[in-house]
Amino acid sequence: ETITVQELANRMAERGADLVKALFKMGSPVTLTQTIDQDTAELLVTEFGHNIKRVSESDVDIDTSADVDAAESLQPRPPVVTIMGHVDHGKTSLLDAIRGAAVVSGEAGGITQHIGAYQVSLPDKSKVTFLDTPGHEAFSEMRARGANVTDIVVLVVAADDGLKPQTVEAINHTKAAGVPMIIAINKIDKPEARPQRVREELLQHEIVVEQLGGDVQDVEVSALQKTNLDGLLNAIHLQAEILELKANPDRASEATVIESKLDKGRGPLATVLVQRGTLRVGDVFVAGAQSGKVRALTDDKGRQVKEAGPAMPVEVLGLSAVPSAGDPFTVVENEARAREVAAYRQSVLDRKRTTAAPVSLENMFASKAATTMEFPLVVKADVHGSTEAIVSALNRLSTDEIRVRILSSGVGAITESDVTLAAASGAPIIGFNVRPNAKAREAINRTKVELRYYDVIYHLTDWAKSAMGGQLGPEI
Ligand code: GDP
């Protein structure tokens, strides 16, 4: 009897990445979708302090990670875009302008509904999906929950203001996620606009835009005057083509909840973004720990639709309760199965609540490749000089087997953004003579991110060294 690592992780209510890492330490480098034998599985189960109990297949959660779509079933799908940037640099204006332009061009035929995402059509009839909640907080919260829905980030920078703290945060979050970026230099209509300065400031963050000979697309726009929105959409289209985004539309649908609410008249509503398959009215589903049946689907123009394919956002009516953003939404064969999975997930949630495993050294390693491991960190210090010294000291610890990866480094108190970034990547936060502010403390309690304080650099590097060495294990 064999089992995939992912499925075992589901059964144990542990993170797949942790199992992969444990297996790596045990000398068997495997990926999430590979199978392991029963002996290895039992060893792992005990290693994680669980009791071994064989359960029937129907007791376990849905696992489709091993169920890869055949190449010939894949069809191009629209890219999903998130807009990020500093406050007041024009994220909302840009989202509205793009949607507004689509409405004017006559494609709408309905009244704009704010359901959490919308789609626009390009002249070649291809589509682009925009998530309506701009900013990196929502982006990283979704990632922390395992939902990677964004394909492309549009980073908005006001040409009259240049790079600001939240711009830099957005850059860090985007880089940590490995999502390609397009720079929208906004407010180009303003007399004090200095787009070239924006390009130069980006260089300090290793972003070299095309205008300066790099490969990150940069587009000058004015959300206010609706200037060059086409240019921005073209850039997105081009980036999407490079990414070759594809999905199989002909299968039971898997989607992600991107927004949810309780409507007075209609009850619980969730907007989902279909990842693969086609979602249809009448489908039975599990959303997080809730089950339900699709009673109606509403698109972003308020129209009732019968179905939604990959990357199409739709509002679903027919939930028993309000799910959370980032929850997986999966169509299953029948209601009995849906209830079973929902109940199982609820039991996992209950267990998690009582034994919340903190994000720690144990599960901080990127697991994809068993070749070079990464040691991600978020660093905050009291003065600039310390930050620089710490970052270079930490970087010097990198070896061929394990590489230090500073997701973000900065000066000042530990903020909520630092915490969401760390949580999304399973990284600890280092506070060097600094502490978290109130909001960050809340976020730390919620996410259980590991926080370490230091006031002597070599204490910090000693810890990092032994942590890195310990994770590699003696066999390497
Ligand atoms: P957000 O906080 O990033 O969502 O920014 P908003 O979209 O709310 O815009 C902040 C302010 O900048 C508003 O007063 C907008 O009218 C203004 N604004 C946005 N885009 C432009 C633009 O292209 N040109 C000018 N002149 N003002 C803009």
Short mmCIF file of C-alpha atoms and ligand atoms in Angstrom, two decimals:
data_model
loop_
_atom_site.label_atom_id
_atom_site.label_comp_id
_atom_site.label_asym_id
_atom_site.label_seq_id
_atom_site.Cartn_x
_atom_site.Cartn_y
_atom_site.Cartn_z
CA GLU A 1 0.00 0.00 0.00
CA THR A 2 1.30 3.42 -0.90
CA ILE A 3 0.14 6.96 -0.28
CA THR A 4 1.14 10.34 -1.66
CA VAL A 5 2.95 12.69 0.68
CA GLN A 6 0.20 15.25 0.20
CA GLU A 7 -2.50 12.81 1.12
CA LEU A 8 -0.65 11.68 4.20
CA ALA A 9 -0.22 15.33 5.17
CA ASN A 10 -3.96 15.85 4.79
CA ARG A 11 -4.69 12.85 6.96
CA MET A 12 -2.29 14.04 9.61
CA ALA A 13 -3.48 17.65 9.32
CA GLU A 14 0.13 18.69 8.87
CA ARG A 15 1.62 20.80 6.15
CA GLY A 16 2.83 18.88 3.14
CA ALA A 17 6.03 20.92 3.14
CA ASP A 18 6.85 19.70 6.64
CA LEU A 19 6.53 16.09 5.60
CA VAL A 20 8.71 16.65 2.57
CA LYS A 21 11.33 18.21 4.80
CA ALA A 22 11.14 15.39 7.32
CA LEU A 23 11.49 12.87 4.51
CA PHE A 24 14.44 14.80 3.18
CA LYS A 25 16.08 14.53 6.57
CA MET A 26 15.34 10.83 6.61
CA GLY A 27 17.26 10.58 3.38
CA SER A 28 14.39 10.20 0.93
CA PRO A 29 13.95 13.31 -1.16
CA VAL A 30 10.44 13.15 -2.60
CA THR A 31 7.92 15.71 -3.73
CA LEU A 32 4.38 16.23 -2.50
CA THR A 33 2.81 14.27 -5.29
CA GLN A 34 5.09 11.27 -5.05
CA THR A 35 4.08 8.16 -3.16
CA ILE A 36 5.80 6.58 -0.20
CA ASP A 37 5.34 3.11 1.21
CA GLN A 38 3.52 2.16 4.34
CA ASP A 39 6.61 1.74 6.52
CA THR A 40 7.89 5.18 5.65
CA ALA A 41 4.43 6.61 6.19
CA GLU A 42 4.19 5.04 9.63
CA LEU A 43 7.63 6.32 10.54
CA LEU A 44 6.58 9.81 9.56
CA VAL A 45 3.35 9.61 11.48
CA THR A 46 5.18 8.67 14.66
CA GLU A 47 7.86 11.26 13.97
CA PHE A 48 5.17 13.92 14.02
CA GLY A 49 3.77 12.56 17.26
CA HIS A 50 0.55 11.22 15.83
CA ASN A 51 -1.02 7.86 16.51
CA ILE A 52 -1.26 5.46 13.66
CA LYS A 53 -4.80 4.72 12.72
CA ARG A 54 -5.68 3.39 9.32
CA VAL A 55 -8.76 5.07 8.04
CA SER A 56 -10.90 4.23 5.10
CA GLU A 57 -10.49 6.29 1.98
CA SER A 58 -13.81 8.02 2.53
CA ASP A 59 -12.64 9.43 5.84
CA VAL A 60 -10.03 11.60 4.23
CA ASP A 61 -10.04 14.92 2.60
CA ILE A 62 -10.18 15.54 -1.10
CA ASP A 63 -6.77 15.38 -2.64
CA THR A 64 -6.46 16.27 -6.25
CA SER A 65 -2.86 17.44 -6.13
CA ALA A 66 -1.67 14.20 -7.68
CA ASP A 67 -4.36 14.41 -10.27
CA VAL A 68 -2.57 16.33 -12.99
CA ASP A 69 -4.43 17.30 -16.13
CA ALA A 70 -3.17 15.78 -19.35
CA ALA A 71 -1.35 18.24 -21.58
CA GLU A 72 -3.89 17.87 -24.39
CA SER A 73 -6.74 18.82 -22.05
CA LEU A 74 -5.16 22.18 -21.25
CA GLN A 75 -6.50 25.35 -22.80
CA PRO A 76 -5.30 28.92 -22.47
CA ARG A 77 -6.87 30.76 -19.58
CA PRO A 78 -6.96 34.44 -18.63
CA PRO A 79 -4.30 35.82 -16.29
CA VAL A 80 -5.30 36.87 -12.78
CA VAL A 81 -3.91 40.25 -11.81
CA THR A 82 -3.49 41.94 -8.43
CA ILE A 83 -2.74 45.65 -8.21
CA MET A 84 -0.38 46.78 -5.49
CA GLY A 85 1.30 49.99 -4.46
CA HIS A 86 1.55 52.71 -1.85
CA VAL A 87 -1.59 54.31 -0.47
CA ASP A 88 -2.94 57.10 -2.71
CA HIS A 89 -0.77 56.13 -5.65
CA GLY A 90 -3.93 55.25 -7.56
CA LYS A 91 -4.66 51.52 -7.16
CA THR A 92 -8.42 52.00 -6.80
CA SER A 93 -8.52 54.63 -9.53
CA LEU A 94 -6.69 52.32 -11.88
CA LEU A 95 -9.00 49.39 -11.13
CA ASP A 96 -12.00 51.64 -11.69
CA ALA A 97 -10.56 53.18 -14.85
CA ILE A 98 -9.85 49.78 -16.41
CA ARG A 99 -13.31 48.52 -15.57
CA GLY A 100 -14.89 51.80 -16.66
CA ALA A 101 -13.13 51.71 -19.99
CA ALA A 102 -14.46 48.20 -20.57
CA VAL A 103 -17.97 49.34 -19.74
CA VAL A 104 -17.75 52.29 -22.13
CA SER A 105 -16.48 50.06 -24.94
CA GLY A 106 -19.87 48.40 -24.75
CA GLU A 107 -18.84 44.99 -23.56
CA ALA A 108 -20.69 45.21 -20.30
CA GLY A 109 -24.41 44.81 -20.91
CA GLY A 110 -25.09 44.82 -17.22
CA ILE A 111 -24.56 46.89 -14.15
CA THR A 112 -21.17 46.68 -12.53
CA GLN A 113 -21.29 44.53 -9.43
CA HIS A 114 -18.51 44.55 -6.91
CA ILE A 115 -18.05 40.86 -6.28
CA GLY A 116 -14.32 40.93 -5.48
CA ALA A 117 -12.96 40.53 -8.98
CA TYR A 118 -13.86 41.44 -12.53
CA GLN A 119 -12.91 40.52 -16.05
CA VAL A 120 -12.26 42.71 -19.06
CA SER A 121 -11.97 41.66 -22.68
CA LEU A 122 -9.09 42.66 -24.88
CA PRO A 123 -9.44 43.47 -28.59
CA ASP A 124 -8.32 39.93 -29.49
CA LYS A 125 -11.18 38.61 -27.33
CA SER A 126 -8.84 37.24 -24.69
CA LYS A 127 -9.66 38.23 -21.14
CA VAL A 128 -7.90 39.54 -18.05
CA THR A 129 -9.16 39.01 -14.52
CA PHE A 130 -8.49 41.69 -11.92
CA LEU A 131 -8.80 41.07 -8.21
CA ASP A 132 -10.67 43.95 -6.64
CA THR A 133 -8.89 44.02 -3.32
CA PRO A 134 -5.65 45.80 -4.07
CA GLY A 135 -2.62 45.64 -1.86
CA HIS A 136 -0.17 43.15 -0.55
CA GLU A 137 -1.94 42.30 2.74
CA ALA A 138 -4.76 40.40 1.06
CA PHE A 139 -2.28 38.89 -1.37
CA SER A 140 -0.06 37.47 1.36
CA GLU A 141 -2.93 36.40 3.58
CA MET A 142 -4.21 34.30 0.71
CA ARG A 143 -0.74 32.88 0.15
CA ALA A 144 -0.40 32.05 3.82
CA ARG A 145 -3.56 29.99 3.40
CA GLY A 146 -2.06 28.17 0.46
CA ALA A 147 -4.01 30.00 -2.21
CA ASN A 148 -1.81 31.32 -4.98
CA VAL A 149 -4.30 32.84 -7.32
CA THR A 150 -2.37 35.84 -8.63
CA ASP A 151 -0.42 35.34 -11.86
CA ILE A 152 0.78 38.89 -12.38
CA VAL A 153 1.23 41.86 -10.05
CA VAL A 154 0.79 45.39 -11.35
CA LEU A 155 2.83 47.67 -9.12
CA VAL A 156 1.44 51.19 -9.19
CA VAL A 157 3.90 53.99 -8.46
CA ALA A 158 2.80 57.61 -8.56
CA ALA A 159 5.18 59.50 -10.82
CA ASP A 160 5.04 62.58 -8.60
CA ASP A 161 5.83 60.68 -5.43
CA GLY A 162 8.19 57.85 -6.32
CA LEU A 163 8.88 54.75 -4.27
CA LYS A 164 7.36 54.81 -0.80
CA PRO A 165 7.41 52.32 2.10
CA GLN A 166 4.38 50.36 0.92
CA THR A 167 5.78 50.25 -2.60
CA VAL A 168 8.83 48.52 -1.19
CA GLU A 169 6.64 46.19 0.89
CA ALA A 170 4.68 45.29 -2.23
CA ILE A 171 7.94 44.57 -4.07
CA ASN A 172 9.08 42.27 -1.25
CA HIS A 173 5.80 40.41 -1.09
CA THR A 174 5.72 39.96 -4.86
CA LYS A 175 9.29 38.73 -4.99
CA ALA A 176 8.69 36.32 -2.12
CA ALA A 177 5.79 34.87 -4.06
CA GLY A 178 7.82 34.64 -7.26
CA VAL A 179 5.10 36.40 -9.23
CA PRO A 180 6.13 38.53 -12.22
CA MET A 181 5.59 42.25 -11.94
CA ILE A 182 4.59 45.04 -14.29
CA ILE A 183 5.28 48.61 -13.23
CA ALA A 184 2.46 51.10 -13.84
CA ILE A 185 3.89 54.58 -13.47
CA ASN A 186 0.72 56.50 -12.65
CA LYS A 187 -0.31 60.17 -12.45
CA ILE A 188 1.71 60.92 -15.53
CA ASP A 189 -0.70 63.81 -16.18
CA LYS A 190 0.68 65.77 -13.25
CA PRO A 191 3.15 68.53 -14.09
CA GLU A 192 5.43 67.36 -11.29
CA ALA A 193 5.50 63.79 -12.62
CA ARG A 194 9.00 62.36 -12.87
CA PRO A 195 8.68 58.88 -14.33
CA GLN A 196 12.41 58.53 -14.90
CA ARG A 197 13.07 58.97 -11.19
CA VAL A 198 10.68 56.09 -10.49
CA ARG A 199 12.64 53.86 -12.87
CA GLU A 200 15.89 54.79 -11.21
CA GLU A 201 14.55 54.24 -7.70
CA LEU A 202 13.41 50.77 -8.72
CA LEU A 203 17.03 49.89 -9.50
CA GLN A 204 17.77 50.01 -5.78
CA HIS A 205 15.43 47.07 -5.42
CA GLU A 206 16.95 45.09 -8.27
CA ILE A 207 14.10 45.90 -10.59
CA VAL A 208 15.41 46.90 -13.98
CA VAL A 209 12.60 48.08 -16.22
CA GLU A 210 12.62 47.70 -19.99
CA GLN A 211 13.25 51.40 -20.51
CA LEU A 212 16.54 50.93 -18.70
CA GLY A 213 17.36 47.77 -20.61
CA GLY A 214 15.87 45.29 -18.13
CA ASP A 215 13.07 42.81 -18.54
CA VAL A 216 10.40 44.20 -16.24
CA GLN A 217 7.74 45.97 -18.29
CA ASP A 218 7.03 49.56 -17.35
CA VAL A 219 4.03 51.51 -18.57
CA GLU A 220 3.19 55.17 -18.05
CA VAL A 221 -0.47 55.74 -17.29
CA SER A 222 -2.92 58.20 -15.88
CA ALA A 223 -5.79 56.55 -14.10
CA LEU A 224 -7.44 59.95 -13.73
CA GLN A 225 -7.34 60.85 -17.42
CA LYS A 226 -7.54 57.23 -18.57
CA THR A 227 -4.34 57.60 -20.52
CA ASN A 228 -2.62 54.50 -21.90
CA LEU A 229 -4.81 51.94 -20.18
CA ASP A 230 -4.49 49.98 -23.43
CA GLY A 231 -0.74 50.02 -23.01
CA LEU A 232 -1.07 48.52 -19.55
CA LEU A 233 -3.51 45.85 -20.76
CA ASN A 234 -1.12 45.00 -23.59
CA ALA A 235 1.72 44.60 -21.14
CA ILE A 236 -0.41 42.24 -19.07
CA HIS A 237 -1.37 40.32 -22.19
CA LEU A 238 2.27 39.97 -23.18
CA GLN A 239 3.31 38.81 -19.73
CA ALA A 240 0.46 36.30 -19.72
CA GLU A 241 1.62 34.89 -23.04
CA ILE A 242 5.10 34.40 -21.65
CA LEU A 243 3.60 32.55 -18.68
CA GLU A 244 1.56 30.30 -21.01
CA LEU A 245 -1.28 30.08 -18.52
CA LYS A 246 -3.43 27.04 -19.14
CA ALA A 247 -6.11 25.01 -17.41
CA ASN A 248 -8.37 22.09 -18.17
CA PRO A 249 -11.94 23.40 -18.41
CA ASP A 250 -13.50 19.93 -18.76
CA ARG A 251 -13.44 18.49 -15.30
CA ALA A 252 -15.05 18.87 -11.90
CA SER A 253 -14.26 22.38 -10.82
CA GLU A 254 -11.69 23.49 -8.30
CA ALA A 255 -11.83 27.10 -7.25
CA THR A 256 -10.66 29.45 -4.52
CA VAL A 257 -12.83 31.70 -2.40
CA ILE A 258 -11.64 35.26 -2.88
CA GLU A 259 -14.38 37.11 -1.03
CA SER A 260 -17.40 36.22 1.06
CA LYS A 261 -20.22 37.92 2.90
CA LEU A 262 -23.54 37.38 4.57
CA ASP A 263 -26.26 39.04 2.54
CA LYS A 264 -29.42 39.96 4.45
CA GLY A 265 -31.72 38.70 1.76
CA ARG A 266 -29.73 36.00 0.03
CA GLY A 267 -27.73 34.48 2.88
CA PRO A 268 -24.07 33.45 2.66
CA LEU A 269 -22.38 34.48 -0.59
CA ALA A 270 -18.90 33.73 -1.82
CA THR A 271 -17.04 34.93 -4.85
CA VAL A 272 -14.86 32.20 -6.21
CA LEU A 273 -12.21 32.17 -8.85
CA VAL A 274 -12.22 28.97 -10.84
CA GLN A 275 -8.77 27.37 -11.03
CA ARG A 276 -9.58 24.42 -13.22
CA GLY A 277 -12.69 22.77 -14.53
CA THR A 278 -16.01 24.50 -15.09
CA LEU A 279 -18.34 25.37 -12.25
CA ARG A 280 -22.03 24.91 -12.99
CA VAL A 281 -25.37 25.60 -11.38
CA GLY A 282 -26.37 22.41 -9.55
CA ASP A 283 -22.81 21.38 -8.68
CA VAL A 284 -22.29 20.04 -5.18
CA PHE A 285 -19.24 21.43 -3.44
CA VAL A 286 -17.11 21.76 -0.34
CA ALA A 287 -15.87 25.27 0.52
CA GLY A 288 -13.45 25.21 3.42
CA ALA A 289 -15.34 23.27 6.05
CA GLN A 290 -18.76 24.00 4.52
CA SER A 291 -20.71 22.02 2.01
CA GLY A 292 -23.38 23.22 -0.36
CA LYS A 293 -24.95 23.12 -3.78
CA VAL A 294 -24.69 25.89 -6.36
CA ARG A 295 -28.13 27.46 -6.59
CA ALA A 296 -27.13 30.41 -8.74
CA LEU A 297 -24.02 32.00 -10.23
CA THR A 298 -23.74 35.74 -10.75
CA ASP A 299 -20.99 37.37 -12.79
CA ASP A 300 -19.28 40.73 -12.25
CA LYS A 301 -21.93 42.50 -14.31
CA GLY A 302 -24.74 41.19 -12.14
CA ARG A 303 -25.90 38.69 -14.73
CA GLN A 304 -27.00 35.19 -13.87
CA VAL A 305 -24.76 32.70 -15.61
CA LYS A 306 -25.03 28.93 -15.93
CA GLU A 307 -21.32 28.21 -15.69
CA ALA A 308 -17.89 29.67 -15.06
CA GLY A 309 -14.61 28.42 -16.53
CA PRO A 310 -10.98 28.93 -15.43
CA ALA A 311 -10.05 32.39 -14.09
CA MET A 312 -13.64 33.58 -14.24
CA PRO A 313 -14.88 35.12 -11.00
CA VAL A 314 -18.46 34.35 -10.02
CA GLU A 315 -20.57 34.87 -6.97
CA VAL A 316 -22.00 31.62 -5.66
CA LEU A 317 -25.38 31.29 -3.98
CA GLY A 318 -26.03 28.08 -2.07
CA LEU A 319 -23.57 28.00 0.82
CA SER A 320 -24.53 26.85 4.28
CA ALA A 321 -22.24 29.38 5.98
CA VAL A 322 -19.75 32.07 5.04
CA PRO A 323 -16.34 30.62 4.06
CA SER A 324 -13.06 32.54 4.35
CA ALA A 325 -11.04 34.16 1.61
CA GLY A 326 -8.42 31.67 0.51
CA ASP A 327 -10.57 28.62 1.22
CA PRO A 328 -10.50 25.94 -1.45
CA PHE A 329 -13.84 25.43 -3.18
CA THR A 330 -14.08 21.98 -4.69
CA VAL A 331 -16.85 20.25 -6.58
CA VAL A 332 -17.53 16.67 -5.47
CA GLU A 333 -19.67 13.78 -6.75
CA ASN A 334 -22.59 14.01 -4.37
CA GLU A 335 -23.96 15.55 -1.21
CA ALA A 336 -23.02 12.67 1.04
CA ARG A 337 -19.39 13.02 -0.01
CA ALA A 338 -19.55 16.80 0.41
CA ARG A 339 -20.87 16.49 3.95
CA GLU A 340 -18.25 13.90 4.79
CA VAL A 341 -15.36 16.03 3.61
CA ALA A 342 -16.79 19.12 5.28
CA ALA A 343 -17.11 17.26 8.57
CA TYR A 344 -13.58 15.93 8.24
CA ARG A 345 -12.22 19.41 7.60
CA GLN A 346 -14.16 20.76 10.54
CA SER A 347 -12.56 18.16 12.77
CA VAL A 348 -9.15 19.15 11.45
CA LEU A 349 -9.92 22.78 12.19
CA ASP A 350 -11.03 21.91 15.70
CA ARG A 351 -7.86 19.96 16.29
CA LYS A 352 -5.74 22.77 14.86
CA ARG A 353 -7.43 25.24 17.14
CA THR A 354 -6.39 23.31 20.22
CA THR A 355 -2.91 22.40 19.04
CA ALA A 356 -1.92 25.29 16.80
CA ALA A 357 1.50 24.50 15.44
CA PRO A 358 3.54 27.65 15.36
CA VAL A 359 5.33 28.59 12.20
CA SER A 360 8.85 27.75 13.23
CA LEU A 361 12.13 26.39 12.13
CA GLU A 362 10.47 23.06 11.72
CA ASN A 363 8.40 24.17 8.80
CA MET A 364 10.10 27.16 7.37
CA PHE A 365 11.93 25.56 4.52
CA ALA A 366 10.92 25.81 0.94
CA SER A 367 10.23 22.28 -0.06
CA LYS A 368 9.92 22.26 -3.80
CA ALA A 369 13.43 21.28 -4.65
CA ALA A 370 15.34 18.90 -2.49
CA THR A 371 18.55 20.28 -3.95
CA THR A 372 19.20 23.76 -2.57
CA MET A 373 17.22 24.54 0.53
CA GLU A 374 16.29 28.06 1.43
CA PHE A 375 16.37 29.74 4.77
CA PRO A 376 13.93 32.64 4.52
CA LEU A 377 14.08 35.51 7.00
CA VAL A 378 12.52 38.90 7.60
CA VAL A 379 14.91 41.33 9.28
CA LYS A 380 14.06 44.51 11.15
CA ALA A 381 16.62 46.65 13.03
CA ASP A 382 16.78 49.94 14.87
CA VAL A 383 19.25 51.67 12.61
CA HIS A 384 20.22 51.41 8.99
CA GLY A 385 23.80 50.42 9.75
CA SER A 386 22.65 47.42 11.78
CA THR A 387 20.31 46.26 9.05
CA GLU A 388 23.11 46.32 6.51
CA ALA A 389 25.55 44.56 8.79
CA ILE A 390 23.02 41.84 9.66
CA VAL A 391 21.99 41.22 6.09
CA SER A 392 25.54 40.84 4.89
CA ALA A 393 26.49 38.66 7.87
CA LEU A 394 23.51 36.40 7.21
CA ASN A 395 24.15 36.22 3.49
CA ARG A 396 27.68 35.05 4.19
CA LEU A 397 26.21 31.97 5.90
CA SER A 398 24.80 30.68 2.61
CA THR A 399 26.31 27.45 1.30
CA ASP A 400 25.74 25.28 -1.75
CA GLU A 401 23.15 23.25 0.13
CA ILE A 402 21.29 25.99 1.90
CA ARG A 403 20.87 29.57 1.01
CA VAL A 404 19.83 32.46 3.25
CA ARG A 405 17.00 34.35 1.64
CA ILE A 406 16.23 37.76 3.12
CA LEU A 407 12.61 38.38 2.14
CA SER A 408 12.73 41.88 3.46
CA SER A 409 14.97 44.00 5.62
CA GLY A 410 14.34 47.40 7.05
CA VAL A 411 14.56 49.89 9.85
CA GLY A 412 11.92 50.42 12.53
CA ALA A 413 9.32 48.48 14.48
CA ILE A 414 8.10 45.14 13.21
CA THR A 415 4.88 45.83 11.30
CA GLU A 416 1.85 43.85 10.27
CA SER A 417 3.21 43.72 6.74
CA ASP A 418 6.41 42.10 8.00
CA VAL A 419 4.29 39.47 9.71
CA THR A 420 2.09 38.66 6.73
CA LEU A 421 5.18 38.43 4.55
CA ALA A 422 6.89 36.09 7.01
CA ALA A 423 3.76 33.99 7.46
CA ALA A 424 3.21 33.58 3.75
CA SER A 425 6.72 32.20 3.31
CA GLY A 426 7.03 30.37 6.63
CA ALA A 427 9.92 32.59 7.68
CA PRO A 428 10.93 33.74 11.15
CA ILE A 429 11.23 37.45 11.90
CA ILE A 430 14.40 38.84 13.42
CA GLY A 431 14.00 41.95 15.55
CA PHE A 432 17.31 43.61 16.23
CA ASN A 433 16.74 46.10 19.03
CA VAL A 434 13.18 46.53 17.78
CA ARG A 435 9.78 45.17 18.80
CA PRO A 436 6.51 44.64 17.00
CA ASN A 437 3.87 47.35 17.06
CA ALA A 438 0.33 46.62 18.28
CA LYS A 439 -1.08 45.48 14.95
CA ALA A 440 1.92 43.31 14.31
CA ARG A 441 1.52 41.68 17.73
CA GLU A 442 -2.06 40.76 16.85
CA ALA A 443 -0.90 39.32 13.56
CA ILE A 444 1.85 37.35 15.32
CA ASN A 445 -0.67 35.84 17.69
CA ARG A 446 -2.88 34.93 14.79
CA THR A 447 -0.24 33.50 12.47
CA LYS A 448 2.12 32.07 15.11
CA VAL A 449 5.08 33.37 13.17
CA GLU A 450 8.36 32.81 14.96
CA LEU A 451 9.82 36.00 16.35
CA ARG A 452 13.41 36.29 17.59
CA TYR A 453 14.97 39.27 19.31
CA TYR A 454 18.67 40.01 19.29
CA ASP A 455 20.94 42.84 20.30
CA VAL A 456 24.27 41.26 19.40
CA ILE A 457 24.89 40.33 15.79
CA TYR A 458 27.00 37.24 16.44
CA HIS A 459 24.29 35.81 18.69
CA LEU A 460 21.98 36.15 15.75
CA THR A 461 24.38 34.56 13.29
CA ASP A 462 25.17 31.75 15.74
CA TRP A 463 21.51 30.94 15.94
CA ALA A 464 21.08 31.11 12.16
CA LYS A 465 24.12 28.92 11.59
CA SER A 466 22.95 26.19 13.92
CA ALA A 467 19.41 26.41 12.61
CA MET A 468 20.63 26.01 9.06
CA GLY A 469 23.00 23.19 9.98
CA GLY A 470 20.38 21.42 12.01
CA GLN A 471 17.95 21.48 9.16
CA LEU A 472 20.41 20.00 6.74
CA GLY A 473 21.00 17.01 8.95
CA PRO A 474 24.18 14.99 9.39
CA GLU A 475 23.92 13.01 6.18
CA ILE A 476 24.81 15.96 3.98
P1 GDP B 1 -5.13 54.12 -3.75
O1 GDP B 1 -5.05 54.51 -2.31
O2 GDP B 1 -3.81 53.62 -4.25
O3 GDP B 1 -6.26 53.21 -4.10
O4 GDP B 1 -5.33 55.49 -4.56
P2 GDP B 1 -6.66 56.13 -5.16
O5 GDP B 1 -7.05 55.43 -6.40
O6 GDP B 1 -7.67 56.25 -4.08
O7 GDP B 1 -6.13 57.56 -5.57
C1 GDP B 1 -5.63 58.48 -4.64
C2 GDP B 1 -5.78 59.88 -5.17
O8 GDP B 1 -4.98 60.06 -6.33
C3 GDP B 1 -7.22 60.22 -5.57
O9 GDP B 1 -7.47 61.54 -5.17
C4 GDP B 1 -7.19 60.09 -7.07
O10 GDP B 1 -8.11 60.92 -7.70
C5 GDP B 1 -5.77 60.52 -7.40
N1 GDP B 1 -5.29 59.91 -8.65
C6 GDP B 1 -5.31 58.60 -8.96
N2 GDP B 1 -4.80 58.41 -10.20
C7 GDP B 1 -4.44 59.61 -10.66
C8 GDP B 1 -3.86 60.08 -11.89
O11 GDP B 1 -3.53 59.33 -12.81
N3 GDP B 1 -3.61 61.42 -11.97
C9 GDP B 1 -3.92 62.28 -10.98
N4 GDP B 1 -3.65 63.57 -11.19
N5 GDP B 1 -4.50 61.88 -9.84
C10 GDP B 1 -4.75 60.57 -9.67
#
